[in-house]
């Protein structure tokens, strides 16, 4: 693999690293714990980005009180006015896009081009949801009785708990907080412990945009302390969570005991089907981008290629050549194609799966920690491809969340559909074919929330519903109009202007 280097490191020593605080009731405050934790650059772990509050249930309780106090004012503010604040926030994100993207790459590792895309998703959803302030449609329908009006409106649920992962540290919090806020909820936001700096920068801009004190509250700290306290609080009526399926299931049990609204966006094992009539060069580009972009750490990353046997060899040759050309390094260097994994535990997990893969398939390339100048102090792993993998092999079934691709040969389209759907996940999928009839069959047959034709498994746009089938989630969707469903209650309203008692289902029936 080729290696790029940022040159002399701009690492911040631990002693010089700034300390950041929680944001509660419009104030930047320290945790009552008096403890902090560090966030480090995964491309060079000597670089300490900052220290963040290791918060406790007591901090969460303060944030919830602040969110509760702000709720009546925020709910009564006309939705178009709330939308205007979202619009200002979107404009601020756009103004600060480059600064945020650089901070994102430094803290999370993805290459700068992708980090800019991450921020852009935040901008897009802020503007989309700003517009929802003037839409937020309900239904006005005829009543079955004379002189009676019938309609439905959306109303906010209350306090929203927002718990987010590290892999899209700007986009995902925006995907959740923008619909929560425009619909009149107030927010307690707990970001992943690997990316608290991105969260802090985001909330700074939200405060600058004019979200009133208490409407947005940031509490950093561990899932076990801060996350659990949010999930267990009876006052937090809706939780929106993105992360691992196992964490999601545990949250679902606790939230279920309190009958909370809960939206889960969980793991994926996304597949690309390549049929014999496909444009193999196009398919190769899409697969490499989907498998190794963000170092395979996207929920929509492609980790399975299901290929018709007749074109296995030419496709594999292209994939291997392409993977070997990818340049690993610090994502802040423009020439870098693939950045580091998020942390040491992620590298160890990928290593464990590579060992499993050696028993389940044939290693084509990669399979090792990446070494070389510029990589010594980061969590780098070589882009890895296995071939001859069976659909039910562990590396084809379990979410590795790293740069590991399994190639699964199949006899024909029908076998490809079976293999593609033989997984407990159902987020994204794709098919490469030149046959329009087969493409339409795939759109019908693939059991995923997102299907691409002649494109990779990544590239969702914010105005369409985003989410997965099966164990990728629990039926909710982010983005698009669908996002409003997570954060609103429906209220049906009837206005009788007949001046007399009218009984539905009774007075309008033949006697
Ligand atoms: P985790 O599940 O480890 O963590 C996600 C968030 O949950 C973090 O903020 C974490 O805090 C918090 N958390 C951990 N334990 C608890 C708990 N007991 N109660 C409440 N909160 C808790 O996921 P990752 O951050 O590692 O993210 C990667 C995963 O996210 C992958 O599985 C990926 O597929 C999935 N994902 C899904 C997407 C989708 O839309 N379907 C999109 C993006 C990612 P802390 O960091 O402090 O541990």
Short mmCIF file of N, CA, C and O in Angstrom, two decimals, residues 306 330 357 413 424 441 498:
data_model
loop_
_atom_site.label_atom_id
_atom_site.label_comp_id
_atom_site.label_asym_id
_atom_site.label_seq_id
_atom_site.Cartn_x
_atom_site.Cartn_y
_atom_site.Cartn_z
N UNK A 306 -21.15 -9.80 -4.04
CA UNK A 306 -21.75 -11.06 -4.47
C UNK A 306 -21.70 -11.05 -5.99
O UNK A 306 -22.37 -10.23 -6.64
N UNK A 330 -2.50 10.11 7.00
CA UNK A 330 -3.25 11.13 7.73
C UNK A 330 -4.28 11.73 6.77
O UNK A 330 -3.91 12.21 5.69
N UNK A 357 -11.15 -14.91 8.88
CA UNK A 357 -11.25 -14.90 7.42
C UNK A 357 -10.23 -15.83 6.76
O UNK A 357 -10.52 -16.44 5.73
N UNK A 413 -28.44 -14.68 -10.87
CA UNK A 413 -29.14 -13.60 -10.16
C UNK A 413 -29.90 -14.12 -8.94
O UNK A 413 -29.84 -13.54 -7.86
N UNK A 424 -28.79 -10.78 8.98
CA UNK A 424 -29.75 -10.22 9.94
C UNK A 424 -29.91 -8.71 9.79
O UNK A 424 -30.76 -8.10 10.41
N UNK A 441 -36.06 -5.84 -10.94
CA UNK A 441 -36.29 -7.00 -10.04
C UNK A 441 -35.53 -6.80 -8.74
O UNK A 441 -36.05 -7.06 -7.65
N UNK A 498 -72.22 22.37 14.53
CA UNK A 498 -73.63 22.16 14.22
C UNK A 498 -74.53 22.73 15.31
O UNK A 498 -75.73 22.93 15.12
#
